[in-house]
């Protein structure tokens, strides 16, 4: 092993406008290490890879490969210095065979040859290594999702890399397909290759990483051995929200205290005190613990009924057999780790992604396969991830566009919910703060007086205070006659405001029930971080 | 067809077909009368133009909607040097091509940073702008009044080539464009072009210097277009900016490539021959409505075969499905 790290970043950062997508990340990756990189949505993981491989130019800091400064070098220069990458969305060269796809890398890689026959022969060897030797003559468009991922691997290996950066190579794979990919990474690791794995599948991170880097909001949150990192309160907080982490810490303290108390065979009174914070806390979360008696009465009719729904993009199936219901005036939370299929489910419900199997009924009508505008007409409103406002239009115009379903929708009603918008009606939405934009997006969704509003990633990029303020309005929205289906990263916030919740993992609903009970369930943390 | 020929010979098949094609073209010339020679020469001209557009637009995926700028530049380079400097056509021709290539490289460096329709619009703008410059350099180019290449007498360094002469020059240029395309399509460089077409980020990620590849391809494409433009200028004797920088010439190149099959060797040839032949036939038989019919046929062809004839046949053979309806559905999502 050489003393010089294969990859070193010093204060690496990039700004997109006002957003620091990667901020001051310093890191040293010695030869032979497999580094897992994790972090919630928008943490800057892919951006980090793009900075290292030259696909983005850093606005600050530097990148060193083998001690050589390559900051701002073009991607092909980096590739020639034996740094290979895969892309999160596979990028095969269509119109070439699988073999030719790999041959391009051999021709133009660091050991570039001009001989086509040599390149094709080497390509075949590499296809053999990744286990798709028999598919060389096929066009890449015919490959299965798993094989297309392997091709992406093969294209990277064609560069004979010393450092390999894998951007979500497990995404979209079925559980059974993950193991062969892991084995491939282990084999490369055994050959001494240095590997950086960006991955949402925590099981994969745990299986192959020597060290794990956690990014959060573009910054290096932590670096350490996988299990240590994944059970760290700060990491739990990044994934599940601040309050969740705090409660979890208190609970484990309480548990530890209880254990200690038992071990000391203390008096029964002491044990009672030890468990006290636990009870106290549940009360704090729900200041009026009296169950709402009207609820069961109201739920005589399930407004939205999702049955055995499967959906996906192209050949990638994302949702498998999803069941879900929302009753009138109910708030339902949908939580789960990145890539669980939450956004896809909302998109399927609003008709943006075709439903392959199963059915959706709304207010007693079958709406499976209906067009987007028809579904909006029937009373389902979708506030998409990232808000998708019309940034050049004023707040008022944005809101009026939301009134498409009901031209007489009154502005006053939504402004009453979000009074801040009232002061800014003539302001261009693109110039408002993230929180105000989110309010505007939700208000726009409410303009048509929908019976159900689906909000995707309400807190994305917002400060906690703002999130609290907006989440606080959800109960009013539900009370005014619009049920809420909420997809939210901040698990604590979501489960606190919701009555019921569903937990999704790799395209399936794995848990569901009373939101308060789920909040206390350790399996939630496991589904996010792989370990409880 | 290729399947019945033994493998070692298959390599030479395209060459054999090429030689046969050239011999047929030479034989054909002896059988045609003068007007027809001119018509077929125009077909060769468009074969060369379509093949050269195909390099940048088809293989590399950069739709150059201002390709006529190299045609016009080559033409004016030849006309100006032959008129003012009394250069021989045989000297002016290659240098006109090089001038067009140099111009392509010059504008390519900034323009090829743009992608998709931004690139298309920018090249269109450069073509229009260059025409204006040519008009305004009237001391050199004769401005809007045009410039006349001396073809007879002492002032003419090269005597006018006549229909038969230009037939041969265009044939040579078409063969040259075909050779370049054939070699590029099988070479390492061709792989880089196709990779850039499919995904530029992925191409860079496997070590391809995308900027260099794009600029070189654009220069090569400009070179061939410039050679054709120079020949055209000499053939026309008197040239005007409006005619040599006519957007329609670009449009024809694009349509021929698209109909025949972009990113293939044979596609542009088939497209150019079919469209020119059809256009001529319609003009002679349905004089009053010939452009209308031609337009309708182009629309139908593009709707039914959006990927072009050659690509359609290739896919149909692989999928064993020759249905045009299925083809339309596949491409209309």
CSV table of C-alpha atoms in Angstrom, one decimal, chain A residues 79-503:
chain,number,residue,atom,x,y,z
A,79,UNK,CA,-11.1,8.7,-16.5
A,80,UNK,CA,-7.6,8.4,-18.1
A,81,UNK,CA,-6.1,8.6,-14.6
A,82,UNK,CA,-7.9,5.4,-13.8
A,83,UNK,CA,-10.8,6.8,-11.9
A,84,UNK,CA,-14.0,5.2,-13.2
A,85,UNK,CA,-17.6,5.7,-12.3
A,86,UNK,CA,-21.0,4.4,-12.9
A,87,UNK,CA,-24.1,6.6,-13.3
A,88,UNK,CA,-27.2,6.4,-11.1
A,89,UNK,CA,-29.3,6.3,-14.2
A,90,UNK,CA,-27.7,3.8,-16.4
A,91,UNK,CA,-26.2,5.4,-19.5
A,92,UNK,CA,-25.6,2.7,-22.1
A,93,UNK,CA,-24.6,3.7,-25.6
A,94,UNK,CA,-27.7,2.6,-27.5
A,95,UNK,CA,-27.1,1.7,-31.1
A,96,UNK,CA,-24.0,-0.2,-30.1
A,97,UNK,CA,-24.0,-3.8,-28.9
A,98,UNK,CA,-23.2,-4.6,-25.3
A,99,UNK,CA,-19.7,-5.7,-26.3
A,100,UNK,CA,-19.1,-2.5,-28.2
A,101,UNK,CA,-20.3,-0.5,-25.2
A,102,UNK,CA,-17.5,-1.9,-23.2
A,103,UNK,CA,-15.0,-1.8,-26.1
A,104,UNK,CA,-15.4,2.0,-26.2
A,105,UNK,CA,-13.9,2.2,-22.7
A,106,UNK,CA,-11.0,-0.1,-23.7
A,107,UNK,CA,-10.3,2.0,-26.8
A,108,UNK,CA,-10.3,5.3,-25.0
A,109,UNK,CA,-9.2,4.2,-21.5
A,110,UNK,CA,-5.7,4.8,-20.0
A,111,UNK,CA,-4.3,1.8,-21.8
A,112,UNK,CA,-6.0,3.0,-25.0
A,113,UNK,CA,-5.5,0.7,-28.0
A,114,UNK,CA,-6.3,1.6,-31.6
A,115,UNK,CA,-7.0,-2.0,-32.5
A,116,UNK,CA,-10.6,-2.8,-32.7
A,117,UNK,CA,-10.1,-6.6,-32.4
A,118,UNK,CA,-8.1,-6.3,-29.2
A,119,UNK,CA,-10.6,-4.0,-27.7
A,120,UNK,CA,-13.5,-6.3,-28.5
A,121,UNK,CA,-11.6,-9.3,-27.1
A,122,UNK,CA,-10.9,-7.4,-23.8
A,123,UNK,CA,-14.5,-6.3,-23.7
A,124,UNK,CA,-15.6,-9.9,-23.8
A,125,UNK,CA,-13.3,-10.7,-20.9
A,126,UNK,CA,-14.8,-7.9,-18.9
A,127,UNK,CA,-18.3,-9.0,-19.7
A,128,UNK,CA,-17.3,-12.4,-18.4
A,129,UNK,CA,-16.1,-10.8,-15.1
A,130,UNK,CA,-19.4,-9.1,-14.4
A,131,UNK,CA,-21.3,-12.2,-15.5
A,132,UNK,CA,-23.0,-11.2,-18.8
A,133,UNK,CA,-20.5,-12.8,-21.2
A,134,UNK,CA,-23.4,-14.3,-23.2
A,135,UNK,CA,-25.1,-10.9,-23.9
A,136,UNK,CA,-22.3,-9.3,-25.9
A,137,UNK,CA,-24.2,-9.2,-29.2
A,138,UNK,CA,-27.4,-7.8,-27.8
A,139,UNK,CA,-28.3,-4.1,-27.9
A,140,UNK,CA,-28.3,-2.6,-24.4
A,141,UNK,CA,-32.0,-1.7,-24.7
A,142,UNK,CA,-32.9,-5.4,-24.4
A,143,UNK,CA,-31.1,-6.0,-21.1
A,144,UNK,CA,-33.0,-6.5,-17.9
A,145,UNK,CA,-32.5,-3.9,-15.2
A,146,UNK,CA,-30.0,-6.0,-13.3
A,147,UNK,CA,-28.0,-6.7,-16.5
A,148,UNK,CA,-28.0,-3.1,-17.5
A,149,UNK,CA,-26.5,-2.3,-14.1
A,150,UNK,CA,-23.8,-4.9,-14.8
A,151,UNK,CA,-23.1,-3.3,-18.2
A,152,UNK,CA,-22.6,0.0,-16.3
A,153,UNK,CA,-20.1,-1.9,-14.1
A,154,UNK,CA,-18.4,-3.4,-17.1
A,155,UNK,CA,-18.1,0.0,-18.8
A,156,UNK,CA,-16.3,1.3,-15.7
A,157,UNK,CA,-14.1,-1.7,-15.5
A,158,UNK,CA,-13.0,-1.2,-19.1
A,159,UNK,CA,-10.9,1.7,-17.8
A,160,UNK,CA,-8.9,-0.7,-15.5
A,161,UNK,CA,-9.6,1.7,-12.7
A,162,UNK,CA,-7.7,2.1,-9.5
A,163,UNK,CA,-10.6,4.0,-8.0
A,164,UNK,CA,-14.1,3.0,-8.8
A,165,UNK,CA,-17.1,5.2,-7.9
A,166,UNK,CA,-20.4,3.4,-7.8
A,167,UNK,CA,-23.5,5.7,-7.8
A,168,UNK,CA,-26.4,3.6,-6.6
A,169,UNK,CA,-25.7,0.4,-8.5
A,170,UNK,CA,-28.3,-1.4,-6.4
A,171,UNK,CA,-31.2,1.0,-7.1
A,172,UNK,CA,-34.1,-0.8,-8.8
A,173,UNK,CA,-32.8,-4.3,-8.1
A,174,UNK,CA,-34.9,-6.9,-6.5
A,175,UNK,CA,-33.6,-8.4,-3.2
A,176,UNK,CA,-32.4,-11.5,-5.0
A,177,UNK,CA,-30.4,-9.5,-7.5
A,178,UNK,CA,-28.5,-7.5,-4.9
A,179,UNK,CA,-26.3,-10.4,-3.7
A,180,UNK,CA,-24.5,-11.0,-7.0
A,181,UNK,CA,-23.7,-7.3,-7.2
A,182,UNK,CA,-22.4,-7.3,-3.7
A,183,UNK,CA,-20.3,-10.3,-4.6
A,184,UNK,CA,-18.9,-8.4,-7.6
A,185,UNK,CA,-17.9,-5.5,-5.3
A,186,UNK,CA,-16.3,-8.0,-2.9
A,187,UNK,CA,-14.3,-9.6,-5.8
A,188,UNK,CA,-13.0,-6.2,-6.9
A,189,UNK,CA,-12.2,-5.3,-3.4
A,190,UNK,CA,-10.2,-8.5,-3.0
A,191,UNK,CA,-8.2,-7.5,-6.1
A,192,UNK,CA,-7.2,-4.4,-4.1
A,193,UNK,CA,-9.4,-1.9,-6.0
A,194,UNK,CA,-10.3,1.2,-4.1
A,195,UNK,CA,-14.1,1.7,-4.2
A,196,UNK,CA,-16.5,4.4,-3.2
A,197,UNK,CA,-20.1,3.1,-2.9
A,198,UNK,CA,-23.0,5.6,-2.9
A,199,UNK,CA,-26.0,3.6,-1.9
A,200,UNK,CA,-29.4,3.9,-0.4
A,201,UNK,CA,-29.6,0.1,0.3
A,202,UNK,CA,-28.1,0.1,3.8
A,203,UNK,CA,-27.8,-3.7,3.7
A,204,UNK,CA,-25.3,-3.2,0.8
A,205,UNK,CA,-23.4,-0.5,2.6
A,206,UNK,CA,-23.1,-2.7,5.7
A,207,UNK,CA,-22.0,-5.7,3.6
A,208,UNK,CA,-19.1,-4.1,1.7
A,209,UNK,CA,-18.0,-0.9,3.4
A,210,UNK,CA,-14.8,-0.6,5.5
A,211,UNK,CA,-15.7,3.0,6.4
A,212,UNK,CA,-18.9,5.0,6.0
A,213,UNK,CA,-19.1,8.7,5.2
A,214,UNK,CA,-22.3,10.4,6.0
A,215,UNK,CA,-23.2,13.5,4.1
A,216,UNK,CA,-26.0,15.8,5.2
A,217,UNK,CA,-27.0,19.0,3.6
A,218,UNK,CA,-23.7,18.9,1.6
A,219,UNK,CA,-21.5,18.6,4.6
A,220,UNK,CA,-19.4,15.8,6.0
A,221,UNK,CA,-21.5,14.7,9.0
A,222,UNK,CA,-19.4,11.7,10.1
A,223,UNK,CA,-16.9,9.2,9.0
A,224,UNK,CA,-16.3,5.9,10.7
A,225,UNK,CA,-16.9,2.1,10.8
A,226,UNK,CA,-20.4,1.2,9.3
A,227,UNK,CA,-22.1,-0.1,12.4
A,228,UNK,CA,-20.8,2.7,14.6
A,229,UNK,CA,-21.9,5.3,12.1
A,230,UNK,CA,-25.4,3.9,11.5
A,231,UNK,CA,-26.2,3.8,15.2
A,232,UNK,CA,-24.9,7.3,15.8
A,233,UNK,CA,-27.6,9.8,17.1
A,234,UNK,CA,-26.5,12.4,14.6
A,235,UNK,CA,-27.0,10.1,11.7
A,236,UNK,CA,-30.4,8.9,13.0
A,237,UNK,CA,-31.3,12.6,13.2
A,238,UNK,CA,-30.2,13.3,9.7
A,239,UNK,CA,-32.4,10.4,8.4
A,240,UNK,CA,-35.4,10.5,10.8
A,241,UNK,CA,-35.5,14.0,12.1
A,242,UNK,CA,-34.3,15.7,15.2
A,243,UNK,CA,-37.1,14.8,17.6
A,244,UNK,CA,-37.0,11.2,16.6
A,245,UNK,CA,-33.4,11.0,17.4
A,246,UNK,CA,-33.8,12.8,20.7
A,247,UNK,CA,-36.6,10.5,21.8
A,248,UNK,CA,-34.7,7.5,20.7
A,249,UNK,CA,-31.7,8.6,22.7
A,250,UNK,CA,-33.9,9.2,25.7
A,251,UNK,CA,-35.5,5.8,25.3
A,252,UNK,CA,-32.2,4.0,25.1
A,253,UNK,CA,-31.0,6.0,28.1
A,254,UNK,CA,-34.2,5.0,29.9
A,255,UNK,CA,-33.7,1.4,28.9
A,256,UNK,CA,-30.1,1.5,30.0
A,257,UNK,CA,-31.2,3.0,33.3
A,258,UNK,CA,-33.8,0.3,33.7
A,259,UNK,CA,-31.3,-2.3,32.9
A,260,UNK,CA,-28.9,-0.8,35.4
A,261,UNK,CA,-31.6,-0.6,37.9
A,262,UNK,CA,-32.6,-4.2,37.4
A,263,UNK,CA,-29.0,-5.3,37.5
A,264,UNK,CA,-28.5,-3.6,40.8
A,265,UNK,CA,-31.7,-5.3,42.0
A,266,UNK,CA,-33.0,-2.0,43.1
A,267,UNK,CA,-36.3,-1.3,44.8
A,268,UNK,CA,-39.4,-1.4,42.7
A,269,UNK,CA,-39.9,2.3,43.3
A,270,UNK,CA,-36.6,3.1,41.5
A,271,UNK,CA,-37.6,1.0,38.5
A,272,UNK,CA,-40.8,2.9,38.2
A,273,UNK,CA,-38.9,6.2,38.1
A,274,UNK,CA,-36.6,4.9,35.4
A,275,UNK,CA,-39.5,4.1,33.1
A,276,UNK,CA,-41.2,7.4,33.9
A,277,UNK,CA,-39.5,9.5,31.2
A,278,UNK,CA,-40.8,7.1,28.7
A,279,UNK,CA,-44.4,7.7,29.7
A,280,UNK,CA,-43.9,11.3,30.2
A,281,UNK,CA,-42.6,11.6,26.7
A,282,UNK,CA,-45.5,10.1,25.0
A,283,UNK,CA,-47.7,12.5,26.8
A,284,UNK,CA,-45.5,15.4,25.7
A,285,UNK,CA,-45.9,14.3,22.1
A,286,UNK,CA,-49.6,14.2,22.3
A,287,UNK,CA,-50.7,16.8,24.8
A,288,UNK,CA,-54.3,15.6,24.7
A,289,UNK,CA,-53.9,11.9,24.8
A,290,UNK,CA,-57.7,11.3,24.7
A,291,UNK,CA,-58.4,9.4,21.5
A,292,UNK,CA,-60.7,11.2,19.1
A,293,UNK,CA,-63.9,9.4,19.5
A,294,UNK,CA,-65.5,10.7,16.3
A,295,UNK,CA,-62.8,9.0,14.2
A,296,UNK,CA,-64.1,5.6,13.9
A,297,UNK,CA,-67.5,7.0,13.1
A,298,UNK,CA,-66.0,9.1,10.3
A,299,UNK,CA,-64.2,6.2,8.8
A,300,UNK,CA,-67.3,4.4,7.7
A,301,UNK,CA,-66.2,5.3,4.2
A,302,UNK,CA,-62.7,4.8,2.9
A,303,UNK,CA,-62.3,7.7,0.6
A,304,UNK,CA,-59.2,6.5,-1.2
A,305,UNK,CA,-58.6,2.8,-1.5
A,306,UNK,CA,-55.5,1.5,-3.1
A,307,UNK,CA,-55.5,-2.3,-3.7
A,308,UNK,CA,-52.5,-4.4,-4.8
A,309,UNK,CA,-51.0,-1.6,-6.9
A,310,UNK,CA,-47.8,-2.3,-8.9
A,311,UNK,CA,-46.2,0.4,-11.0
A,312,UNK,CA,-42.8,1.4,-12.3
A,313,UNK,CA,-40.8,3.1,-15.1
A,314,UNK,CA,-40.0,1.2,-18.2
A,315,UNK,CA,-38.7,-2.2,-17.1
A,316,UNK,CA,-38.0,-1.0,-13.6
A,317,UNK,CA,-40.8,-2.1,-11.3
A,318,UNK,CA,-40.9,0.3,-8.3
A,319,UNK,CA,-44.1,-0.6,-6.5
A,320,UNK,CA,-45.1,-4.1,-5.6
A,321,UNK,CA,-48.6,-4.9,-4.3
A,322,UNK,CA,-49.2,-1.7,-2.4
A,323,UNK,CA,-52.4,-1.5,-0.3
A,324,UNK,CA,-53.3,1.8,1.3
A,325,UNK,CA,-56.5,3.6,2.4
A,326,UNK,CA,-57.2,7.2,3.4
A,327,UNK,CA,-60.5,8.2,5.0
A,328,UNK,CA,-62.2,11.5,4.7
A,329,UNK,CA,-60.6,14.2,6.8
A,330,UNK,CA,-57.8,12.0,7.8
A,331,UNK,CA,-54.1,12.7,7.9
A,332,UNK,CA,-52.0,9.7,6.8
A,333,UNK,CA,-48.3,9.7,6.7
A,334,UNK,CA,-46.2,7.7,4.3
A,335,UNK,CA,-42.6,7.2,5.4
A,336,UNK,CA,-39.7,5.1,4.5
A,337,UNK,CA,-36.1,5.3,3.3
A,338,UNK,CA,-35.0,6.8,0.0
A,339,UNK,CA,-36.0,4.8,-3.0
A,340,UNK,CA,-38.8,3.1,-1.1
A,341,UNK,CA,-41.3,4.1,-3.8
A,342,UNK,CA,-43.2,6.9,-1.9
A,343,UNK,CA,-43.0,9.4,-4.6
A,344,UNK,CA,-43.8,6.8,-7.3
A,345,UNK,CA,-46.9,5.8,-5.3
A,346,UNK,CA,-48.1,9.4,-5.2
A,347,UNK,CA,-47.4,9.8,-8.9
A,348,UNK,CA,-49.2,6.6,-9.6
A,349,UNK,CA,-52.2,7.8,-7.7
A,350,UNK,CA,-52.3,11.1,-9.6
A,351,UNK,CA,-52.0,9.3,-12.9
A,352,UNK,CA,-48.5,10.4,-13.8
A,353,UNK,CA,-47.1,6.9,-13.7
A,354,UNK,CA,-49.3,4.1,-15.2
A,355,UNK,CA,-50.6,1.5,-12.8
A,356,UNK,CA,-49.7,-2.0,-14.0
A,357,UNK,CA,-51.7,-4.1,-11.6
A,358,UNK,CA,-54.2,-3.5,-8.9
A,359,UNK,CA,-56.8,-0.8,-8.6
A,360,UNK,CA,-57.4,2.6,-7.1
A,361,UNK,CA,-60.8,3.8,-6.1
A,362,UNK,CA,-61.7,7.3,-4.9
A,363,UNK,CA,-65.0,8.3,-3.5
A,364,UNK,CA,-66.5,5.0,-4.7
A,365,UNK,CA,-65.2,5.5,-8.3
A,366,UNK,CA,-62.6,3.4,-9.9
A,367,UNK,CA,-59.9,5.8,-11.0
A,368,UNK,CA,-57.3,3.3,-12.2
A,369,UNK,CA,-55.8,4.5,-15.5
A,370,UNK,CA,-57.6,7.8,-15.5
A,371,UNK,CA,-55.9,10.8,-17.0
A,372,UNK,CA,-54.1,13.2,-14.7
A,373,UNK,CA,-56.5,16.1,-15.3
A,374,UNK,CA,-59.5,13.8,-14.7
A,375,UNK,CA,-58.1,12.7,-11.4
A,376,UNK,CA,-57.5,16.3,-10.4
A,377,UNK,CA,-61.1,17.0,-11.4
A,378,UNK,CA,-62.3,14.2,-9.2
A,379,UNK,CA,-60.7,15.9,-6.2
A,380,UNK,CA,-57.1,14.6,-5.7
A,381,UNK,CA,-54.5,17.3,-5.6
A,382,UNK,CA,-50.8,16.6,-5.7
A,383,UNK,CA,-48.1,18.9,-4.3
A,384,UNK,CA,-45.0,17.4,-6.0
A,385,UNK,CA,-41.6,17.0,-4.5
A,386,UNK,CA,-39.6,20.2,-5.0
A,387,UNK,CA,-42.8,22.2,-5.2
A,388,UNK,CA,-42.8,22.8,-8.9
A,389,UNK,CA,-44.3,26.3,-8.7
A,390,UNK,CA,-44.3,28.4,-11.8
A,391,UNK,CA,-41.3,30.5,-10.6
A,392,UNK,CA,-41.8,33.4,-13.0
A,393,UNK,CA,-45.4,33.9,-12.0
A,394,UNK,CA,-46.7,35.8,-9.0
A,395,UNK,CA,-48.1,34.1,-6.0
A,396,UNK,CA,-51.6,35.1,-7.0
A,397,UNK,CA,-51.2,33.7,-10.5
A,398,UNK,CA,-49.8,30.5,-9.1
A,399,UNK,CA,-52.7,30.2,-6.8
A,400,UNK,CA,-55.2,30.9,-9.5
A,401,UNK,CA,-53.7,28.2,-11.7
A,402,UNK,CA,-54.5,25.9,-8.8
A,403,UNK,CA,-58.1,26.8,-9.1
A,404,UNK,CA,-58.4,25.1,-12.5
A,405,UNK,CA,-60.8,22.6,-11.1
A,406,UNK,CA,-63.0,25.1,-9.5
A,407,UNK,CA,-62.9,28.6,-11.1
A,408,UNK,CA,-64.7,30.1,-8.2
A,409,UNK,CA,-62.2,28.8,-5.7
A,410,UNK,CA,-61.7,31.5,-3.2
A,411,UNK,CA,-58.3,32.9,-2.6
A,412,UNK,CA,-59.3,34.1,0.8
A,413,UNK,CA,-59.8,30.6,2.2
A,414,UNK,CA,-56.2,29.5,1.4
A,415,UNK,CA,-54.8,32.8,2.5
A,416,UNK,CA,-56.5,32.3,5.8
A,417,UNK,CA,-54.5,29.1,6.2
A,418,UNK,CA,-51.3,30.7,5.1
A,419,UNK,CA,-51.6,34.4,6.0
A,420,UNK,CA,-48.0,35.0,4.9
A,421,UNK,CA,-49.0,34.5,1.3
A,422,UNK,CA,-51.6,37.3,1.7
A,423,UNK,CA,-48.8,39.9,2.0
A,424,UNK,CA,-47.0,38.5,-1.0
A,425,UNK,CA,-49.7,38.0,-3.6
A,426,UNK,CA,-48.0,40.1,-6.2
A,427,UNK,CA,-44.5,38.8,-5.6
A,428,UNK,CA,-42.8,36.5,-8.1
A,429,UNK,CA,-42.7,33.1,-6.4
A,430,UNK,CA,-39.2,32.3,-7.5
A,431,UNK,CA,-37.9,35.1,-5.3
A,432,UNK,CA,-39.5,33.8,-2.1
A,433,UNK,CA,-37.9,31.7,0.5
A,434,UNK,CA,-38.2,28.0,0.4
A,435,UNK,CA,-40.7,27.9,3.2
A,436,UNK,CA,-42.9,30.5,1.5
A,437,UNK,CA,-42.7,28.6,-1.7
A,438,UNK,CA,-43.8,25.4,0.0
A,439,UNK,CA,-46.8,27.2,1.5
A,440,UNK,CA,-47.6,28.6,-1.9
A,441,UNK,CA,-47.4,25.1,-3.4
A,442,UNK,CA,-49.7,23.6,-0.8
A,443,UNK,CA,-52.1,26.6,-1.1
A,444,UNK,CA,-52.1,26.1,-4.9
A,445,UNK,CA,-53.0,22.5,-4.3
A,446,UNK,CA,-55.9,23.5,-2.0
A,447,UNK,CA,-57.4,26.0,-4.4
A,448,UNK,CA,-59.6,23.6,-6.2
A,449,UNK,CA,-61.1,22.4,-2.9
A,450,UNK,CA,-59.8,18.9,-3.3
A,451,UNK,CA,-61.1,16.0,-1.1
A,452,UNK,CA,-57.5,14.7,-0.8
A,453,UNK,CA,-54.2,16.5,-1.0
A,454,UNK,CA,-51.0,14.6,-1.4
A,455,UNK,CA,-47.9,16.4,-0.3
A,456,UNK,CA,-44.5,15.0,-1.3
A,457,UNK,CA,-41.5,15.8,0.8
A,458,UNK,CA,-43.0,18.8,2.6
A,459,UNK,CA,-39.8,19.7,4.5
A,460,UNK,CA,-37.3,19.3,1.7
A,461,UNK,CA,-34.7,22.0,2.1
A,462,UNK,CA,-36.6,23.9,4.8
A,463,UNK,CA,-35.5,25.0,8.2
A,464,UNK,CA,-37.1,23.1,11.1
A,465,UNK,CA,-39.0,26.1,12.4
A,466,UNK,CA,-40.7,26.5,9.0
A,467,UNK,CA,-41.5,22.8,8.8
A,468,UNK,CA,-43.1,23.0,12.2
A,469,UNK,CA,-45.2,26.0,11.0
A,470,UNK,CA,-46.4,24.3,7.8
A,471,UNK,CA,-47.0,21.0,9.5
A,472,UNK,CA,-49.1,22.8,12.0
A,473,UNK,CA,-51.5,23.8,9.3
A,474,UNK,CA,-52.2,20.2,8.2
A,475,UNK,CA,-54.7,19.6,11.0
A,476,UNK,CA,-56.6,22.7,9.9
A,477,UNK,CA,-56.6,21.5,6.3
A,478,UNK,CA,-57.9,18.1,7.4
A,479,UNK,CA,-60.5,19.8,9.5
A,480,UNK,CA,-61.7,21.9,6.6
A,481,UNK,CA,-62.6,18.8,4.7
A,482,UNK,CA,-59.5,17.9,2.8
A,483,UNK,CA,-57.7,14.7,3.8
A,484,UNK,CA,-53.9,14.7,3.7
A,485,UNK,CA,-51.6,12.0,2.4
A,486,UNK,CA,-48.1,13.2,3.5
A,487,UNK,CA,-44.8,11.9,2.4
A,488,UNK,CA,-42.1,13.2,4.7
A,489,UNK,CA,-38.5,12.7,5.6
A,490,UNK,CA,-38.9,14.0,9.1
A,491,UNK,CA,-40.4,10.9,10.5
A,492,UNK,CA,-41.1,12.4,13.8
A,493,UNK,CA,-42.9,15.4,12.4
A,494,UNK,CA,-44.9,13.2,10.1
A,495,UNK,CA,-46.0,10.6,12.6
A,496,UNK,CA,-46.8,13.3,15.2
A,497,UNK,CA,-49.3,15.1,13.0
A,498,UNK,CA,-50.7,12.0,11.3
A,499,UNK,CA,-53.3,9.7,12.7
A,500,UNK,CA,-52.2,6.6,10.7
A,501,UNK,CA,-49.1,5.9,8.8
A,502,UNK,CA,-47.6,3.5,6.3
A,503,UNK,CA,-43.9,2.5,6.2
